[in-house]
Amino acid sequence: MILFVSRGGNLDFYTKLLIIYLIVINLFSCFVCIVDKHNAKNGYWRVSEKSLIILSALGGSVAMYITMRLISHKTLHKRFMIGIPLIIVIQIIILFVFAFGIDKIAI
């Protein structure tokens, strides 16, 4: 049974809340990545790598990865080019587990 759709076929409150959260965290992650790149070019205060990874883990991984690739930021760091896609895969697995239940997923 899918937890994200109510009986009437509409998205339930928590699904809407999750979608809004993911949009906000991804926009914020994109913004932080762009600011860090700008600061790196101009010798200003930098965002720590730990903070970038935490933002990814909190749900901003897709925007973070796409932004890093588009602006060529941290693309030579294995921690980011392997770690963030790994975070995305883990998040997709978690999403499927919550949506369908662990007993419905064949691995």
PDB file of C-alpha atoms in Angstrom:
ATOM      1  CA  MET A   1       0.000   0.000   0.000  1.00  0.00           C
ATOM      2  CA  ILE A   2       1.328   3.412  -0.920  1.00  0.00           C
ATOM      3  CA  LEU A   3       1.440   5.760   2.053  1.00  0.00           C
ATOM      4  CA  PHE A   4       1.634   8.893  -0.066  1.00  0.00           C
ATOM      5  CA  VAL A   5      -1.868   8.841  -1.568  1.00  0.00           C
ATOM      6  CA  SER A   6      -5.103   8.946   0.387  1.00  0.00           C
ATOM      7  CA  ARG A   7      -8.161   6.889  -0.536  1.00  0.00           C
ATOM      8  CA  GLY A   8      -9.561   9.725  -2.649  1.00  0.00           C
ATOM      9  CA  GLY A   9      -6.445   9.721  -4.807  1.00  0.00           C
ATOM     10  CA  ASN A  10      -5.165  13.026  -3.390  1.00  0.00           C
ATOM     11  CA  LEU A  11      -1.796  13.484  -1.786  1.00  0.00           C
ATOM     12  CA  ASP A  12      -2.081  13.368   1.978  1.00  0.00           C
ATOM     13  CA  PHE A  13      -0.864  16.145   4.268  1.00  0.00           C
ATOM     14  CA  TYR A  14       2.462  14.486   5.123  1.00  0.00           C
ATOM     15  CA  THR A  15       3.289  13.858   1.487  1.00  0.00           C
ATOM     16  CA  LYS A  16       2.654  17.519   0.677  1.00  0.00           C
ATOM     17  CA  LEU A  17       4.804  18.502   3.636  1.00  0.00           C
ATOM     18  CA  LEU A  18       7.597  16.174   2.454  1.00  0.00           C
ATOM     19  CA  ILE A  19       7.461  17.598  -1.072  1.00  0.00           C
ATOM     20  CA  ILE A  20       7.644  21.177   0.239  1.00  0.00           C
ATOM     21  CA  TYR A  21      10.549  20.228   2.514  1.00  0.00           C
ATOM     22  CA  LEU A  22      12.463  18.582  -0.339  1.00  0.00           C
ATOM     23  CA  ILE A  23      11.941  21.589  -2.610  1.00  0.00           C
ATOM     24  CA  VAL A  24      13.172  23.990   0.083  1.00  0.00           C
ATOM     25  CA  ILE A  25      16.192  21.900   1.136  1.00  0.00           C
ATOM     26  CA  ASN A  26      17.212  21.354  -2.499  1.00  0.00           C
ATOM     27  CA  LEU A  27      16.942  25.065  -3.326  1.00  0.00           C
ATOM     28  CA  PHE A  28      18.938  25.892  -0.213  1.00  0.00           C
ATOM     29  CA  SER A  29      21.583  23.269  -1.082  1.00  0.00           C
ATOM     30  CA  CYS A  30      21.897  24.704  -4.573  1.00  0.00           C
ATOM     31  CA  PHE A  31      22.269  28.222  -3.155  1.00  0.00           C
ATOM     32  CA  VAL A  32      24.918  27.145  -0.621  1.00  0.00           C
ATOM     33  CA  CYS A  33      26.900  25.332  -3.312  1.00  0.00           C
ATOM     34  CA  ILE A  34      26.866  28.385  -5.591  1.00  0.00           C
ATOM     35  CA  VAL A  35      27.881  30.693  -2.732  1.00  0.00           C
ATOM     36  CA  ASP A  36      30.739  28.354  -1.791  1.00  0.00           C
ATOM     37  CA  LYS A  37      32.000  28.325  -5.384  1.00  0.00           C
ATOM     38  CA  HIS A  38      31.820  32.132  -5.521  1.00  0.00           C
ATOM     39  CA  ASN A  39      33.641  32.418  -2.207  1.00  0.00           C
ATOM     40  CA  ALA A  40      36.312  29.957  -3.359  1.00  0.00           C
ATOM     41  CA  LYS A  41      37.022  32.079  -6.433  1.00  0.00           C
ATOM     42  CA  ASN A  42      37.225  35.301  -4.437  1.00  0.00           C
ATOM     43  CA  GLY A  43      39.085  34.120  -1.339  1.00  0.00           C
ATOM     44  CA  TYR A  44      36.168  34.615   1.055  1.00  0.00           C
ATOM     45  CA  TRP A  45      34.876  32.455   3.908  1.00  0.00           C
ATOM     46  CA  ARG A  46      34.102  28.906   2.707  1.00  0.00           C
ATOM     47  CA  VAL A  47      31.367  26.461   3.571  1.00  0.00           C
ATOM     48  CA  SER A  48      32.875  23.382   5.202  1.00  0.00           C
ATOM     49  CA  GLU A  49      32.814  20.081   3.336  1.00  0.00           C
ATOM     50  CA  LYS A  50      31.061  18.576   6.333  1.00  0.00           C
ATOM     51  CA  SER A  51      28.226  21.122   5.991  1.00  0.00           C
ATOM     52  CA  LEU A  52      27.825  20.328   2.292  1.00  0.00           C
ATOM     53  CA  ILE A  53      27.609  16.601   3.031  1.00  0.00           C
ATOM     54  CA  ILE A  54      25.105  17.217   5.847  1.00  0.00           C
ATOM     55  CA  LEU A  55      22.907  19.298   3.530  1.00  0.00           C
ATOM     56  CA  SER A  56      22.984  16.433   1.058  1.00  0.00           C
ATOM     57  CA  ALA A  57      22.064  13.898   3.720  1.00  0.00           C
ATOM     58  CA  LEU A  58      19.181  16.084   4.889  1.00  0.00           C
ATOM     59  CA  GLY A  59      17.565  15.802   1.458  1.00  0.00           C
ATOM     60  CA  GLY A  60      19.402  18.278  -0.735  1.00  0.00           C
ATOM     61  CA  SER A  61      21.555  15.674  -2.448  1.00  0.00           C
ATOM     62  CA  VAL A  62      19.983  15.850  -5.913  1.00  0.00           C
ATOM     63  CA  ALA A  63      20.303  19.634  -6.252  1.00  0.00           C
ATOM     64  CA  MET A  64      23.733  19.585  -4.640  1.00  0.00           C
ATOM     65  CA  TYR A  65      25.047  17.005  -7.090  1.00  0.00           C
ATOM     66  CA  ILE A  66      23.515  18.662 -10.161  1.00  0.00           C
ATOM     67  CA  THR A  67      24.794  22.093  -9.090  1.00  0.00           C
ATOM     68  CA  MET A  68      28.283  20.775  -8.407  1.00  0.00           C
ATOM     69  CA  ARG A  69      28.405  19.227 -11.869  1.00  0.00           C
ATOM     70  CA  LEU A  70      27.026  22.339 -13.597  1.00  0.00           C
ATOM     71  CA  ILE A  71      29.392  24.806 -11.953  1.00  0.00           C
ATOM     72  CA  SER A  72      32.356  22.398 -11.667  1.00  0.00           C
ATOM     73  CA  HIS A  73      32.551  22.693  -7.905  1.00  0.00           C
ATOM     74  CA  LYS A  74      34.145  19.906  -5.855  1.00  0.00           C
ATOM     75  CA  THR A  75      34.124  17.641  -8.912  1.00  0.00           C
ATOM     76  CA  LEU A  76      37.681  16.475  -8.235  1.00  0.00           C
ATOM     77  CA  HIS A  77      36.808  15.406  -4.698  1.00  0.00           C
ATOM     78  CA  LYS A  78      35.941  11.696  -4.503  1.00  0.00           C
ATOM     79  CA  ARG A  79      34.094  12.347  -1.258  1.00  0.00           C
ATOM     80  CA  PHE A  80      31.526  14.349  -3.223  1.00  0.00           C
ATOM     81  CA  MET A  81      31.463  12.612  -6.597  1.00  0.00           C
ATOM     82  CA  ILE A  82      31.004   9.187  -4.986  1.00  0.00           C
ATOM     83  CA  GLY A  83      29.477  10.169  -1.653  1.00  0.00           C
ATOM     84  CA  ILE A  84      26.576  12.300  -2.882  1.00  0.00           C
ATOM     85  CA  PRO A  85      25.342   9.760  -5.474  1.00  0.00           C
ATOM     86  CA  LEU A  86      25.583   7.137  -2.720  1.00  0.00           C
ATOM     87  CA  ILE A  87      23.458   9.361  -0.479  1.00  0.00           C
ATOM     88  CA  ILE A  88      20.917   9.688  -3.321  1.00  0.00           C
ATOM     89  CA  VAL A  89      20.696   5.896  -3.671  1.00  0.00           C
ATOM     90  CA  ILE A  90      20.229   5.473   0.087  1.00  0.00           C
ATOM     91  CA  GLN A  91      17.520   8.145   0.091  1.00  0.00           C
ATOM     92  CA  ILE A  92      15.698   6.431  -2.776  1.00  0.00           C
ATOM     93  CA  ILE A  93      15.801   3.120  -0.897  1.00  0.00           C
ATOM     94  CA  ILE A  94      14.439   4.796   2.241  1.00  0.00           C
ATOM     95  CA  LEU A  95      11.683   6.447   0.201  1.00  0.00           C
ATOM     96  CA  PHE A  96      10.651   3.104  -1.285  1.00  0.00           C
ATOM     97  CA  VAL A  97      10.671   1.426   2.120  1.00  0.00           C
ATOM     98  CA  PHE A  98       8.383   4.101   3.547  1.00  0.00           C
ATOM     99  CA  ALA A  99       6.156   4.131   0.467  1.00  0.00           C
ATOM    100  CA  PHE A 100       5.718   0.407  -0.067  1.00  0.00           C
ATOM    101  CA  GLY A 101       6.931  -1.279   3.100  1.00  0.00           C
ATOM    102  CA  ILE A 102      10.039  -3.399   3.404  1.00  0.00           C
ATOM    103  CA  ASP A 103       8.126  -6.615   2.779  1.00  0.00           C
ATOM    104  CA  LYS A 104       7.037  -5.440  -0.716  1.00  0.00           C
ATOM    105  CA  ILE A 105      10.537  -4.610  -1.958  1.00  0.00           C
ATOM    106  CA  ALA A 106      12.444  -7.438  -3.639  1.00  0.00           C
ATOM    107  CA  ILE A 107      16.182  -6.866  -3.537  1.00  0.00           C
TER     108      ILE A 107
END
